[in-house]
Structure formats: C-alpha cells, structure tokens
Short mmCIF file of C-alpha atoms in Angstrom, two decimals:
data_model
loop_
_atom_site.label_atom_id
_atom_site.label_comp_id
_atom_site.label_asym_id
_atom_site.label_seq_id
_atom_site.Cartn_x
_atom_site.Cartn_y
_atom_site.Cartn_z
CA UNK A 1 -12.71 18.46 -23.98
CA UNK A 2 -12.78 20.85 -26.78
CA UNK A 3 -13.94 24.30 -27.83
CA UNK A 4 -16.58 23.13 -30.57
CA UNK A 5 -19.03 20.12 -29.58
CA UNK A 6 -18.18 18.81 -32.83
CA UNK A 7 -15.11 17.88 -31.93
CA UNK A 8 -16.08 16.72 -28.81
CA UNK A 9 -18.83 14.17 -30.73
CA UNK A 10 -15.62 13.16 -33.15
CA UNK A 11 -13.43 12.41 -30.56
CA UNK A 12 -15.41 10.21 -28.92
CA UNK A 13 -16.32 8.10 -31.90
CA UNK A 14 -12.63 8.45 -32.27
CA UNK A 15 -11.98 6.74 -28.98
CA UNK A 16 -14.90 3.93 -29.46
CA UNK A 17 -12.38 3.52 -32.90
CA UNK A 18 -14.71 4.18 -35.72
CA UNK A 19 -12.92 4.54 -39.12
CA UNK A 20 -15.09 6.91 -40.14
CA UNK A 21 -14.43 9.41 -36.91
CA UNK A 22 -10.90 8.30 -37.49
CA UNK A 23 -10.33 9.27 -41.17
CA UNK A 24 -12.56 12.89 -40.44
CA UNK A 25 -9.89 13.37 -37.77
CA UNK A 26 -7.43 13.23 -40.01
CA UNK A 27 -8.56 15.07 -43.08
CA UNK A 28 -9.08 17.78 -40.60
CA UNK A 29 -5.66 18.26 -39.43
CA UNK A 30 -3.76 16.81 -42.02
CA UNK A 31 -2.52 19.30 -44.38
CA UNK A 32 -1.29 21.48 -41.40
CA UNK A 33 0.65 19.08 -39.66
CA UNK A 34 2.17 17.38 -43.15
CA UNK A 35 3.44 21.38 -43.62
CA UNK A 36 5.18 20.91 -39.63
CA UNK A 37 6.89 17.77 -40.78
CA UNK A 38 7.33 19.26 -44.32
CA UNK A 39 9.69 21.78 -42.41
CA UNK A 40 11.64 19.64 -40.77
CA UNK A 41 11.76 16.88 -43.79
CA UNK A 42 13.93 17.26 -46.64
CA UNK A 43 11.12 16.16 -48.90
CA UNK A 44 7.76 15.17 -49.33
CA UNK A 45 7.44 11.34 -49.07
CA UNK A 46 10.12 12.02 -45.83
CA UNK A 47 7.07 14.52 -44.58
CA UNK A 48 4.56 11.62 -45.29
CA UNK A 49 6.17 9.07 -43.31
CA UNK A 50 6.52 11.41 -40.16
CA UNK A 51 2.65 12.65 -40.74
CA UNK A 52 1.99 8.64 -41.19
CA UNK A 53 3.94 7.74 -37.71
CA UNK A 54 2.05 11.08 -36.03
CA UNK A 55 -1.03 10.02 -37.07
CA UNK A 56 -0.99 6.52 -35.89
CA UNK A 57 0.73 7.77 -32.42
CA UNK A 58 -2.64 10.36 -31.99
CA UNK A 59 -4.95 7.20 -32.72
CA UNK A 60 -3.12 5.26 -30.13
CA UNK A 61 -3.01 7.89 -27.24
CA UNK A 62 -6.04 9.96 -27.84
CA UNK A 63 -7.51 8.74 -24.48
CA UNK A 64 -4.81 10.32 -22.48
CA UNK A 65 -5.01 13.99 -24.56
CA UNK A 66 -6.39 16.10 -21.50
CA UNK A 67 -8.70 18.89 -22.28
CA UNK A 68 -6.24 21.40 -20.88
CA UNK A 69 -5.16 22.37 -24.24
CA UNK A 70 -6.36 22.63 -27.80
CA UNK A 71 -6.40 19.03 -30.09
CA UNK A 72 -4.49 20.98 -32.56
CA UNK A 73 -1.46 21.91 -30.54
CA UNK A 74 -1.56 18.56 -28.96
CA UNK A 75 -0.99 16.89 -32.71
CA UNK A 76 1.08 19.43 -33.24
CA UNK A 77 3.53 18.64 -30.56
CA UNK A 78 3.45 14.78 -31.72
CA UNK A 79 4.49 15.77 -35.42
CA UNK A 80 7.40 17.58 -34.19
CA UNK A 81 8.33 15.27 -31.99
CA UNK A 82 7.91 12.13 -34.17
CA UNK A 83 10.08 14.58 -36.45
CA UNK A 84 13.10 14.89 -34.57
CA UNK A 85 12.74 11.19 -33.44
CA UNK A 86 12.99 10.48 -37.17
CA UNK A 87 16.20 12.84 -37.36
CA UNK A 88 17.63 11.10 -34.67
CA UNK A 89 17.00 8.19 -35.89
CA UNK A 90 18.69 8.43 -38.89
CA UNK A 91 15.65 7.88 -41.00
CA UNK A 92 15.86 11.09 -43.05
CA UNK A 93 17.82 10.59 -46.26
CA UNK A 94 19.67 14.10 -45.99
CA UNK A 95 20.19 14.22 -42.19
CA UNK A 96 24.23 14.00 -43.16
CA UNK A 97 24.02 15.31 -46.54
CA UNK A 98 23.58 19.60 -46.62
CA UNK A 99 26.63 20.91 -47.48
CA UNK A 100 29.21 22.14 -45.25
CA UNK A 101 29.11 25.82 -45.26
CA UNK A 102 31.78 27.71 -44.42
CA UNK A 103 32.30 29.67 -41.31
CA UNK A 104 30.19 32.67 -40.92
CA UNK A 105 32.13 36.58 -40.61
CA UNK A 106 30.99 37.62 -37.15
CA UNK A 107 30.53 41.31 -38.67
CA UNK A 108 27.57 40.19 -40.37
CA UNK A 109 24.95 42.18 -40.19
CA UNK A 110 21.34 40.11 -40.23
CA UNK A 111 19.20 42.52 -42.40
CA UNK A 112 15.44 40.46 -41.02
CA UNK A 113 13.36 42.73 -43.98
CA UNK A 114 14.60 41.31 -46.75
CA UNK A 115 13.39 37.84 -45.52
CA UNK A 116 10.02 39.10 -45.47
CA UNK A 117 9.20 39.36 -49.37
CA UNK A 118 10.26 35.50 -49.75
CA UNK A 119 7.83 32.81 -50.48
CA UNK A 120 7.65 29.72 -48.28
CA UNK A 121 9.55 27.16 -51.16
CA UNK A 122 11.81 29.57 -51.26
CA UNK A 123 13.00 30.02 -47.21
CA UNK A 124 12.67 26.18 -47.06
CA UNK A 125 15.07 26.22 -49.71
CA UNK A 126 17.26 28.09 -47.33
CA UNK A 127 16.61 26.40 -44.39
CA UNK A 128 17.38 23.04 -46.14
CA UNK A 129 20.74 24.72 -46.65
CA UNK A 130 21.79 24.57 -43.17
CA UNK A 131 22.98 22.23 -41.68
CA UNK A 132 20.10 19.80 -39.83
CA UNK A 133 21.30 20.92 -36.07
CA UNK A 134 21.05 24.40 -36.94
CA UNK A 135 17.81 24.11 -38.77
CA UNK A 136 16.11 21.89 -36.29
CA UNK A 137 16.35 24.61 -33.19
CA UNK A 138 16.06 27.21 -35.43
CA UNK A 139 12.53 26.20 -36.22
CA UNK A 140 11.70 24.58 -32.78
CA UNK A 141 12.57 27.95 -31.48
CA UNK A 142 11.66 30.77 -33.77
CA UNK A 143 8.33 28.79 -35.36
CA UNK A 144 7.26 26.42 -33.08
CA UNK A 145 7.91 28.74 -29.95
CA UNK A 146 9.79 25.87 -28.06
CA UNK A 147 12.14 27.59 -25.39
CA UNK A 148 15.58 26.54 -24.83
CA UNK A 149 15.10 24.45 -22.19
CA UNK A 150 12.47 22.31 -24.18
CA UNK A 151 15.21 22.30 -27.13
CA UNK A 152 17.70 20.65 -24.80
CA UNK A 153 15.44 18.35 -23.53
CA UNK A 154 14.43 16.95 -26.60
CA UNK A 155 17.35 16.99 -28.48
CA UNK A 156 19.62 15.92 -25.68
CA UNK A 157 22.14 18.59 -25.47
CA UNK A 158 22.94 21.47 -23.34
CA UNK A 159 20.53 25.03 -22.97
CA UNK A 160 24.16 26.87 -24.19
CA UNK A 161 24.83 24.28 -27.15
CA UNK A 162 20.93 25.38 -28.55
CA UNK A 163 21.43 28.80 -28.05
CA UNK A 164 24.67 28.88 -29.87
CA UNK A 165 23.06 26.96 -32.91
CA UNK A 166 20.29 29.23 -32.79
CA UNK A 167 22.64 32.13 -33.16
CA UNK A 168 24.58 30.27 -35.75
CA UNK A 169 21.45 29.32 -37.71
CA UNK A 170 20.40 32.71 -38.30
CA UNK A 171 23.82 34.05 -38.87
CA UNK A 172 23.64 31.52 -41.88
CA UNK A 173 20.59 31.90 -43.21
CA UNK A 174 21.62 35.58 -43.82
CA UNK A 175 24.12 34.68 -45.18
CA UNK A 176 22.67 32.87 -47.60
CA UNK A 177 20.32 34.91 -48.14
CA UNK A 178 22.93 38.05 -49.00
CA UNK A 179 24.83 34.97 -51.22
CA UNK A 180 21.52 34.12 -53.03
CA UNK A 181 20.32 37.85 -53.78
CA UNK A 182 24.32 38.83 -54.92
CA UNK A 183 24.36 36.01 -57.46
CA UNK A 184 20.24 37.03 -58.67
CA UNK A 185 21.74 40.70 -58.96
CA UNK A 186 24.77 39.78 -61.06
CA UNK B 1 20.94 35.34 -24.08
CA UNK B 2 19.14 38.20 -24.96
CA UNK B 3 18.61 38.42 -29.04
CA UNK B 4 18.44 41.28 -31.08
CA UNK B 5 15.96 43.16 -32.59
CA UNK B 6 17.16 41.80 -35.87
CA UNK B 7 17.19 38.34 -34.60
CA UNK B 8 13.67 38.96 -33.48
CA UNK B 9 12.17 40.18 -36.89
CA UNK B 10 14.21 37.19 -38.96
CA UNK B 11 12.23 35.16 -36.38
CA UNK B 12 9.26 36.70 -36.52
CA UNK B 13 9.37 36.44 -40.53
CA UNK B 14 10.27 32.83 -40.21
CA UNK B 15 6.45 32.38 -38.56
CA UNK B 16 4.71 34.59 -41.03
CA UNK B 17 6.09 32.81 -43.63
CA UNK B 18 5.34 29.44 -42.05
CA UNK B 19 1.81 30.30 -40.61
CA UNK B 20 0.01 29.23 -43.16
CA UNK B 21 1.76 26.61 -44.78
CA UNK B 22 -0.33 23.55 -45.15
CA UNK B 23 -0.34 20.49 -48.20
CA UNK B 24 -3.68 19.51 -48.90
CA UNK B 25 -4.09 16.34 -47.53
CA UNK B 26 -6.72 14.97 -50.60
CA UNK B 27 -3.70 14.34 -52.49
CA UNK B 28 -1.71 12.14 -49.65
CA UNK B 29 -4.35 9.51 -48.97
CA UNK B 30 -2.09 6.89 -49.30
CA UNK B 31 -0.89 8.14 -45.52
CA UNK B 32 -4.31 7.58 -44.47
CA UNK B 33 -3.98 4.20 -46.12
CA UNK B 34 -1.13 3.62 -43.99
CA UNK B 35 -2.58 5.10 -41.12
CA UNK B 36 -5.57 2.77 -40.93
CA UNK B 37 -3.64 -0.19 -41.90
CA UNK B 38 -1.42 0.48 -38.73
CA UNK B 39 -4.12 1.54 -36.30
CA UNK B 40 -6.46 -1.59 -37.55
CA UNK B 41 -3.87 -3.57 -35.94
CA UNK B 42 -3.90 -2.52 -32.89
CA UNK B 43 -5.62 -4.22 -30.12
CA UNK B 44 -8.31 -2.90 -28.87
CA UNK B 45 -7.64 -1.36 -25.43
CA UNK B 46 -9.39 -3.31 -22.37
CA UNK B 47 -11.78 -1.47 -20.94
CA UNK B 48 -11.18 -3.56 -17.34
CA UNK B 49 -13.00 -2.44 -13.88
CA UNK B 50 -14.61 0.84 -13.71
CA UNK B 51 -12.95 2.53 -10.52
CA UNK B 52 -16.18 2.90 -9.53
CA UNK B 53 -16.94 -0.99 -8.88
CA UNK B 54 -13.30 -1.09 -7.51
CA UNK B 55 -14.06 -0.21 -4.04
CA UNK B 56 -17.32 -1.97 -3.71
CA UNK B 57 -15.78 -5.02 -4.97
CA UNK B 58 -12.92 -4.75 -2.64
CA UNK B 59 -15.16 -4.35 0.43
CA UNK B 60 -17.62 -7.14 -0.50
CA UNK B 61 -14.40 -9.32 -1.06
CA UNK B 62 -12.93 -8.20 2.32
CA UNK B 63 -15.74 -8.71 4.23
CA UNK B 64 -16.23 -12.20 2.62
CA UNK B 65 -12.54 -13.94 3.15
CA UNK B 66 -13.13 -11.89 7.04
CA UNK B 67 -16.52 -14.18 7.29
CA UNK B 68 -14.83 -17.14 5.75
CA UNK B 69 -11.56 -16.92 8.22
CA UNK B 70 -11.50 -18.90 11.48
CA UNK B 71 -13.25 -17.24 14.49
CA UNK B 72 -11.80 -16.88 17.68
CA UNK B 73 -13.66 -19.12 19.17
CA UNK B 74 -12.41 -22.28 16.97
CA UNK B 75 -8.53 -21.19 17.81
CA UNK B 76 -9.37 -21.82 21.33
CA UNK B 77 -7.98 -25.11 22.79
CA UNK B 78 -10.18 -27.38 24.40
CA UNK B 79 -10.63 -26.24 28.03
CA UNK B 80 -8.44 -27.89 30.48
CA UNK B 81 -9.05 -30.78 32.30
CA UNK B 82 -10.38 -29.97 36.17
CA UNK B 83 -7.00 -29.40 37.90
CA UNK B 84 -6.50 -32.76 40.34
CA UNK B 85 -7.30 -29.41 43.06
CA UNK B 86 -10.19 -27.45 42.72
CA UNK B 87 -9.37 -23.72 42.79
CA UNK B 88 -12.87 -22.81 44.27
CA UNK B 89 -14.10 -23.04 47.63
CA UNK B 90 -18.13 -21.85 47.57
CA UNK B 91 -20.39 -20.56 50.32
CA UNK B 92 -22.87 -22.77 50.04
CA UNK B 93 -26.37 -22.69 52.51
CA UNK B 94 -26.61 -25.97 53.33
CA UNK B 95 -29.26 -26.84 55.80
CA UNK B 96 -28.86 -27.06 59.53
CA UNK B 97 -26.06 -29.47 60.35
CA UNK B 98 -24.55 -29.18 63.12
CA UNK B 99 -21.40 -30.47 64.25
CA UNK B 100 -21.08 -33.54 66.82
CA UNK B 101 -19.30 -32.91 70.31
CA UNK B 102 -16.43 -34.42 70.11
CA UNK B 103 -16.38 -38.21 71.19
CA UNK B 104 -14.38 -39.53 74.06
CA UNK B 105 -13.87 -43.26 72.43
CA UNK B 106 -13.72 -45.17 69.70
CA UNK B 107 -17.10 -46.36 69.58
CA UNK B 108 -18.40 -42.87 70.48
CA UNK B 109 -16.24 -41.50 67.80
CA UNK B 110 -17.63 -44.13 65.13
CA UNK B 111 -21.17 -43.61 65.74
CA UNK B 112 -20.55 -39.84 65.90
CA UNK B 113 -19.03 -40.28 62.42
CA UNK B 114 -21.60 -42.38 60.84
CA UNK B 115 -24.78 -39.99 62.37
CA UNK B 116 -23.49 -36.67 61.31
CA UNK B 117 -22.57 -38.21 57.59
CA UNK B 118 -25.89 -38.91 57.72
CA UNK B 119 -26.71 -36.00 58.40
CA UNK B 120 -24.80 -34.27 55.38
CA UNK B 121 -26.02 -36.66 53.28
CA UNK B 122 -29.30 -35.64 54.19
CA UNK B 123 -28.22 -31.93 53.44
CA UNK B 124 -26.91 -32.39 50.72
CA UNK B 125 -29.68 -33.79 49.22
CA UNK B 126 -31.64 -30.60 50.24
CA UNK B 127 -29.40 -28.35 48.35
CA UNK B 128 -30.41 -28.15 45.18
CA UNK B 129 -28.04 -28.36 42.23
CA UNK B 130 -28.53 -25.48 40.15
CA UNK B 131 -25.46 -24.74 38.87
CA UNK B 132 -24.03 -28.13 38.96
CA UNK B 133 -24.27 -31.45 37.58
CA UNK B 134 -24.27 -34.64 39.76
CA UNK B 135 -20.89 -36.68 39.70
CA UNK B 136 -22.86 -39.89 39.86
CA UNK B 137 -26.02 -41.94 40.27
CA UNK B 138 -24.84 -42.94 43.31
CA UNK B 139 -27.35 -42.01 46.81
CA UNK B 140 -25.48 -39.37 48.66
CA UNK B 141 -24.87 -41.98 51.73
CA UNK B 142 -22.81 -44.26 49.20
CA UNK B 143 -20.57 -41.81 48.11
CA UNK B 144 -20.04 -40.38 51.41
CA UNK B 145 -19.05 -43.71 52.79
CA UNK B 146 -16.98 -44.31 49.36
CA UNK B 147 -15.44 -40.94 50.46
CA UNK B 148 -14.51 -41.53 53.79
CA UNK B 149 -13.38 -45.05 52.88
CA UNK B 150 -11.07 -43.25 49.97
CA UNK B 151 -9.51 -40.40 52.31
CA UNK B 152 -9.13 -43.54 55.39
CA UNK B 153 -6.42 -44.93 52.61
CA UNK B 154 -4.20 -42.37 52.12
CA UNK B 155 -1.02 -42.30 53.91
CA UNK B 156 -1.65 -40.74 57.32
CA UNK B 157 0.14 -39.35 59.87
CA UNK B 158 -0.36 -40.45 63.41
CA UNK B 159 -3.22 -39.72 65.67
CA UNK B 160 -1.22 -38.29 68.24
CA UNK B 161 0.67 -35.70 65.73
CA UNK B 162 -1.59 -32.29 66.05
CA UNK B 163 -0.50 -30.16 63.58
CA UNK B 164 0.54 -26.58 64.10
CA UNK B 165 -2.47 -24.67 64.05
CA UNK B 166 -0.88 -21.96 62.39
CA UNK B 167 -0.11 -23.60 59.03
CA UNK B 168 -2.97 -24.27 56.57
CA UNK B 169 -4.76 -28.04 56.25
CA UNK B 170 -4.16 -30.37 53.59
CA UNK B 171 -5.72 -33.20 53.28
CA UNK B 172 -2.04 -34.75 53.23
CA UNK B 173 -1.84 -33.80 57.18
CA UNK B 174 -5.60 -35.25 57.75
CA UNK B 175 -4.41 -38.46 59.74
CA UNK B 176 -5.91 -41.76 59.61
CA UNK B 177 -9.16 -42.94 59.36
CA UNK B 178 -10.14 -42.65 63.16
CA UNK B 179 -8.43 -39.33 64.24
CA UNK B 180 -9.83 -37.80 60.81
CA UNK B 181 -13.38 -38.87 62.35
CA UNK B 182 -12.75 -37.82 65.14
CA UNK B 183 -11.19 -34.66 64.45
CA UNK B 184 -12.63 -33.08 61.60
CA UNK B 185 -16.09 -34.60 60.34
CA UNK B 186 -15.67 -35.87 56.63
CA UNK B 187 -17.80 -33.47 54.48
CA UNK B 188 -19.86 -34.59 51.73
CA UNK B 189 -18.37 -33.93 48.29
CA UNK B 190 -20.30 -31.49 46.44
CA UNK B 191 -22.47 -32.17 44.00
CA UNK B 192 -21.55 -30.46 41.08
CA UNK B 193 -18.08 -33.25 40.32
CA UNK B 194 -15.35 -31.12 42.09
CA UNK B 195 -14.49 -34.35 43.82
CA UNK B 196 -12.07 -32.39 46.58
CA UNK B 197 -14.28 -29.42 46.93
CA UNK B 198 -15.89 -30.31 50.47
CA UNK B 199 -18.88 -28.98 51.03
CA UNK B 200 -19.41 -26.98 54.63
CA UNK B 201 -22.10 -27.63 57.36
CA UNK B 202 -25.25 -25.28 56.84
CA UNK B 203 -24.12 -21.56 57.87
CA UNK B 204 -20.66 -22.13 57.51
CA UNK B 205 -18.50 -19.76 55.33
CA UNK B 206 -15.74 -21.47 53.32
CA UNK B 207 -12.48 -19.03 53.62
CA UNK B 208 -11.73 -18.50 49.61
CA UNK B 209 -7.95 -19.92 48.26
CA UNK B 210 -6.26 -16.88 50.10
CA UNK B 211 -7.31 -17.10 53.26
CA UNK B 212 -4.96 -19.27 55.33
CA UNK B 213 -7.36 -21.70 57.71
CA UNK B 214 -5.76 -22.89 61.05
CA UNK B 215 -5.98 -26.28 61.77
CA UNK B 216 -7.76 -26.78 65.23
CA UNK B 217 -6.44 -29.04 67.60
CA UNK B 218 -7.47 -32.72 66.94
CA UNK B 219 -9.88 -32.53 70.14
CA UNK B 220 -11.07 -29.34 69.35
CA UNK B 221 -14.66 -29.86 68.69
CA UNK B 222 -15.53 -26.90 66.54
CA UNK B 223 -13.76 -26.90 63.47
CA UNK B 224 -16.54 -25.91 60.77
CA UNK B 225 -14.41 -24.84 57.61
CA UNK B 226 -14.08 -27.05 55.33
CA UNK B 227 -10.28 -26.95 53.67
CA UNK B 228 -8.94 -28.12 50.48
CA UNK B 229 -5.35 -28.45 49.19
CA UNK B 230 -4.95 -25.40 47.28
CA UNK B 231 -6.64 -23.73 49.91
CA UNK B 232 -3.68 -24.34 51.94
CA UNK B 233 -0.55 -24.17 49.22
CA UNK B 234 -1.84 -21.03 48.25
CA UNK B 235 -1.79 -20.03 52.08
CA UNK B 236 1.87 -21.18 52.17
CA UNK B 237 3.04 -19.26 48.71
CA UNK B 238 0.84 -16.08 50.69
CA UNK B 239 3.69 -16.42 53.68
CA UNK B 240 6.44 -16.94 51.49
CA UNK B 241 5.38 -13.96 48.92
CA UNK B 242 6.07 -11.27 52.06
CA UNK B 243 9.73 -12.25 51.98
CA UNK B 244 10.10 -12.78 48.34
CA UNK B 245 12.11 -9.77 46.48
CA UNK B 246 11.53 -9.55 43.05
CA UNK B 247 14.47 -8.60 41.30
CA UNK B 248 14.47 -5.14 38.87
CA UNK B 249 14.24 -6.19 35.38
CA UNK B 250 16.72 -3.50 34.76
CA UNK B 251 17.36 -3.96 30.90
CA UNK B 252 13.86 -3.31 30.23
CA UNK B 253 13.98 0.07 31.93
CA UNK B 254 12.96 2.67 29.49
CA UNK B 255 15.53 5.00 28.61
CA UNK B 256 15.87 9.01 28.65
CA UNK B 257 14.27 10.79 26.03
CA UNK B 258 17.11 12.00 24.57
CA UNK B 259 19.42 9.30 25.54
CA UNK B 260 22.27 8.49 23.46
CA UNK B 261 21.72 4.90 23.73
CA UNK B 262 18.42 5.18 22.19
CA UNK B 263 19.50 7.04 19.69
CA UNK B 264 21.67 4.49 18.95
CA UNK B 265 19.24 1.77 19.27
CA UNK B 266 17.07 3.50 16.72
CA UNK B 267 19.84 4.25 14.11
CA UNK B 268 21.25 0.58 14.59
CA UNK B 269 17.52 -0.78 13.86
CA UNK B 270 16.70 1.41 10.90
CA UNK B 271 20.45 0.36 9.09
CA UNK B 272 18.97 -2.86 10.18
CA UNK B 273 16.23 -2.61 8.64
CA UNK B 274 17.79 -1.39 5.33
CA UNK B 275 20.15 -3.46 4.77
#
C-alpha cells in the first residue's frame, strides 16, 4: 500500500478506526497540508477549517485510497480540492474582497530573479493581492503541477479561460512586485 | 500555449518558495479536536458479505429453491382415461384354437359358437397375464358369454348384408347376434381390461392400427384376425390421407437472407421493443 511498513501498520489501524492511528495520521501530515490550504486561504483559521474538512474527508475514504500512488499526494489532492470547494462555496471571507487592480501594460517585462530572494510571507502577501481567480490557477498550475485541463475541470471553466488567468496572474504579480520594490527604493 | 522562459522561472520560484512551507501542526490541535469530533460520528462502515462467500452462497441458494421447485413429474396431468377404443392390437400366442367350419344352420351355428368360446376361454386361461391385470373376478366362460350377449345388442345390420371386403371391420358392421356367430367367432376379451381389444386364436397375427383388414365374406370360414374399431377408422383416414393435399403454410416460409422484408421485420421489432 505504501513505501514504509509503518505506514502500512498505521493505515490499517486507521481503517479498523483507532483514534490513536487516527490522530498519528494526522500529526504526520498536518503541518504540510495546513501550508497547501494556507496558500489558497486568506488566513489562518480559513486554512484550519479547510485542513479540518480534509482531514475528516481522508478518515472517511481511506478504504478506497489505492496503493497506486503515495498517501501524501493523495491528501494532498483532497486539501486542494476541499480548498477550491470552499472558494466556490463562498466560505472564504476575502473570496470578493482583494482589490481591483488595474489593468496590466502588455510591455511588461516579467523579471522571474527577483522573485527568488523573497520569503514565503512575503510572496503570499503578493499572491493574496490578486485577485482569487488568478491566484487559484496560478498556484494549481505553477505549484501544485495541475495541467490545464485539470484546472478547467475543477474549476468549471474553459482550458483557454485558465490559460489566460494564468498569463494574467503572473503578469500581476510582477507587477506588483516592480510596484512593491519602487515604493521600498523611494 | 507555450510560456516563456521567464514565465517558467517565476513558476519555478513560486515552488521553491512554497516547497517547504509547512505550520506546525502542535499548535492547531483544536483541528484535530474537530477532526475527531466529526469522524466519531460517523457510522461505522458495514463490513457486509465477503465476495468470497458471495458465490458459494448464491449456488447453495440456487440449488436449494431448484430442489424446492415442482418437478416435472408433479406438472403432469393425470393420465387419460383408456380411450372408449383401444389403440393397440397385440400378437399374442395363444394356444391352439382353431377355428370352426363354418355351420350350415342355426343349430349348427349355435353349438359351433358355444364350443369354440369354450375353447378361447380355455386359452385364455392358458395365457398368462404378465403384463396385464385381470378386468374382473369373473371365470373366463362368464365374461365371454357376457361378451357375446353385449355385442348381440348393438344395433346390427342384416344377416344378408356382406360387407365390402375391401373396407376395414368395425364392430358397427358386425351384424346381429346369429350372423356375427356365424361369421366371425366372438373372441375373448383380453385379459389385461382393454375391453374391445379382442384377443386372436393361437398363431394368429393381429394386423397393427395401420393395416387395413378385409372383411371376409359372411360364409367365409377362415377369418382369423381379430379387428377393432380404430383398427378400421384408422384404415379409412390411411385411404383418405393419399388424396389429401396439405396446403403450403406460405407465411411461415423463411425469408432471403438479405431480404428487405426481414430487414424490416427486424427494425420494426427492435423500435418495438424500445419504445
């Protein structure tokens, strides 16, 4: 089922629902997957109610998790998806609330270095910035590695419609990027 | 869409930065405390049949309600009641019994009557019944004389009339009492209940049902089959089945292979069947 026996011997006191397999589960893959729904959150306690819906979605289906792939991207996959069924739902507090940025120059040139010497706060700061449709394929697709196709499938729109947020996504966050560095500098 | 090399490294950077990211989770145990609560709800999935006992079970149960259904042999009716015409004319071996000359009178004719049913009474008590069950207590003599007494009743036709010796004898065309003695000896019933089944004299092979058997002439004094009424419809439906045409049953003649009509037939059944 999985690559350690370990794991194996957890699960399946997992699946006979012992607490104690149950809680070792998830103090073993909880601070990773509360940073997936931290992305995708606004804030914290938003993050702990999408870890809190994941969690009790893994307890409920862990007999039909297949040992095709690894535990870890299976829970990983339920995070993000209990994520944007929160977005969709309505249920995060700042879903309609980033401010409305203004249209980005085309001649913008994306300079991807300077991204490199931020901190994570700090490009979750910018990501926050954009606005949620932007930010949601931009991390489905350049973190989590979900194609296109996946992105419209889950989100419900069209292949074209992700790849033009994608585009637009980054186009921002270089943006603001540039914005924030100009008004350090002055 | 093909992205950029740019777009690739503000990607890539995305990851790195995000690769490690984790919040320790000793300082969110309330989730847990969520968690549980929610999953302690739950119920408790059903473990049901094993697939394993699935099959087994089904076969045992199959083969049970098969065992507990009717058998053929209960759907059966009742057999029939013994047709008022026995189908079956036997070869039997009787013992020697030979036939009478023919009488010149009356009296001749009587006491020529009364030896030689003696005489098959006498036979017929030699053959042994294996395959048959006696009609009665009766001794053989009584129920020859019962027989003789029950065919001199029936409507006859006169002792003069000789039927054609062509068409087949029923005992309708037997005439009365004394030209039926004096013609054809009265046989002794069999023994095993087929009250119209006559029995022959010893040697004498019965024609089966098909066999049309000519009447001999009343004075004829060998006449040793012994004839029964189906013996001689089924003679008559014989004749009349040589000039009978049966007609084509031409709407159940099976069509081409490729013949538009079944074709159609098939497409008309399956819209049939959908709708």
């Amino acid at each position: 089922m999985s690559a350690t026996p370990d794991l194996d011997i957890l699960l399946a006191r997992c699946l006979r629902r012992e607490p104690a397999a149950q809680r070792a589960l998830y103090l073993r893959y909880a601070g990773r997957m509360l940073g997936i729904a931290r992305r995708y959150a606004y804030t914290v306690p938003e993050a702990e109610d999408i870890l809190q819906d994941a969690f009790v979605k893994v307890f409920t289906h862990l007999g039909e998790y297949r040992a095709g792939g690894s535990l870890e991207g299976w829970i990983r996959r339920i995070v993000v998806t209990t994520a944007i069924s929160h977005w969709r739902n309505g249920r995060l507090r700042h879903a309609n609330e980033a401010p409305p940025l203004e249209e980005v120059p085309r001649s913008i040139v994306i300079d991807a270095v300077a991204l490199e010497g931020l901190k994570v706060t700090e490009v979750l700061k910018l990501i926050e910035r954009l606005p949620h449709g932007c930010r949601v394929v931009l991390l489905l697709y350049a973190v989590d590695g979900y194609s296109h196709g996946e992105i419209s499938e889950l989100l419900g729109i069209q292949e074209s419609t992700s790849k033009a947020q994608l585009s637009k996504a980054r186009k921002q966050l270089a943006l603001l990027y540039k914005r924030q560095n100009d008004f350090i500098r002055l | 869409m093909s992205s950029t090399p740019e777009e690739d490294l503000i990607d890539q950077s995305l990851r790195d930065a995000f690769q490690d990211y984790h919040l320790p989770p000793v300082g969110h145990m309330h989730v847990w405390a969520g968690v549980e609560e929610r999953i302690a709800s739950l119920p408790t999935p059903s473990k049901g049949l094993p697939y394993r006992l699935i099959i087994p079970i089904t076969a045992v149960l199959g083969v049970t309600v098969g065992w507990l259904l009717p058998r053929p042999a209960a759907w059966q009716s009742p057999p029939p009641a013994a047709p008022a015409v026995p189908p079956v004319m036997r070869v039997t071996n009787a013992p020697a019994a030979t036939w009478p000359a023919a009488p010149t009178t009356d009296s001749e004719s009587r006491q020529a009557n009364t030896a030689f049913a003696t005489k098959l009474a006498e036979a017929a008590a030699v053959i042994k019944p294996s395959n048959s069950k006696p009609t009665s207590n009766l001794p053989a003599r009584k129920r020859m004389a019962a027989a003789t007494i029950a065919q001199a009743g029936s409507p006859a036709a006169p002792a003069e009339a000789t039927p054609d010796p062509a068409l087949p004898i029923s005992s309708d065309s037997v005439p009365n009492k004394e030209t039926a003695a004096a013609t054809i000896p009265k046989p002794q019933p069999t023994v095993d209940g087929a009250d119209s089944t006559l029995v022959a004299p010893a040697g004498a092979v019965v024609p089966n049902r098909t066999a049309p058997i000519p009447l001999h002439a009343a004075n004829s004094p060998a006449a040793p089959e012994v004839i029964t009424k189906r013996a001689a419809k089924t003679s008559k439906e014989g004749r009349n089945d040589e000039k009978i045409v049966y007609r084509k049953p031409t709407h159940r003649q099976p069509e081409g292979k490729n013949g538009i009509r079944r074709w159609f037939s098939h497409l008309t059944q399956g819209l049939h069947k959908i709708f």
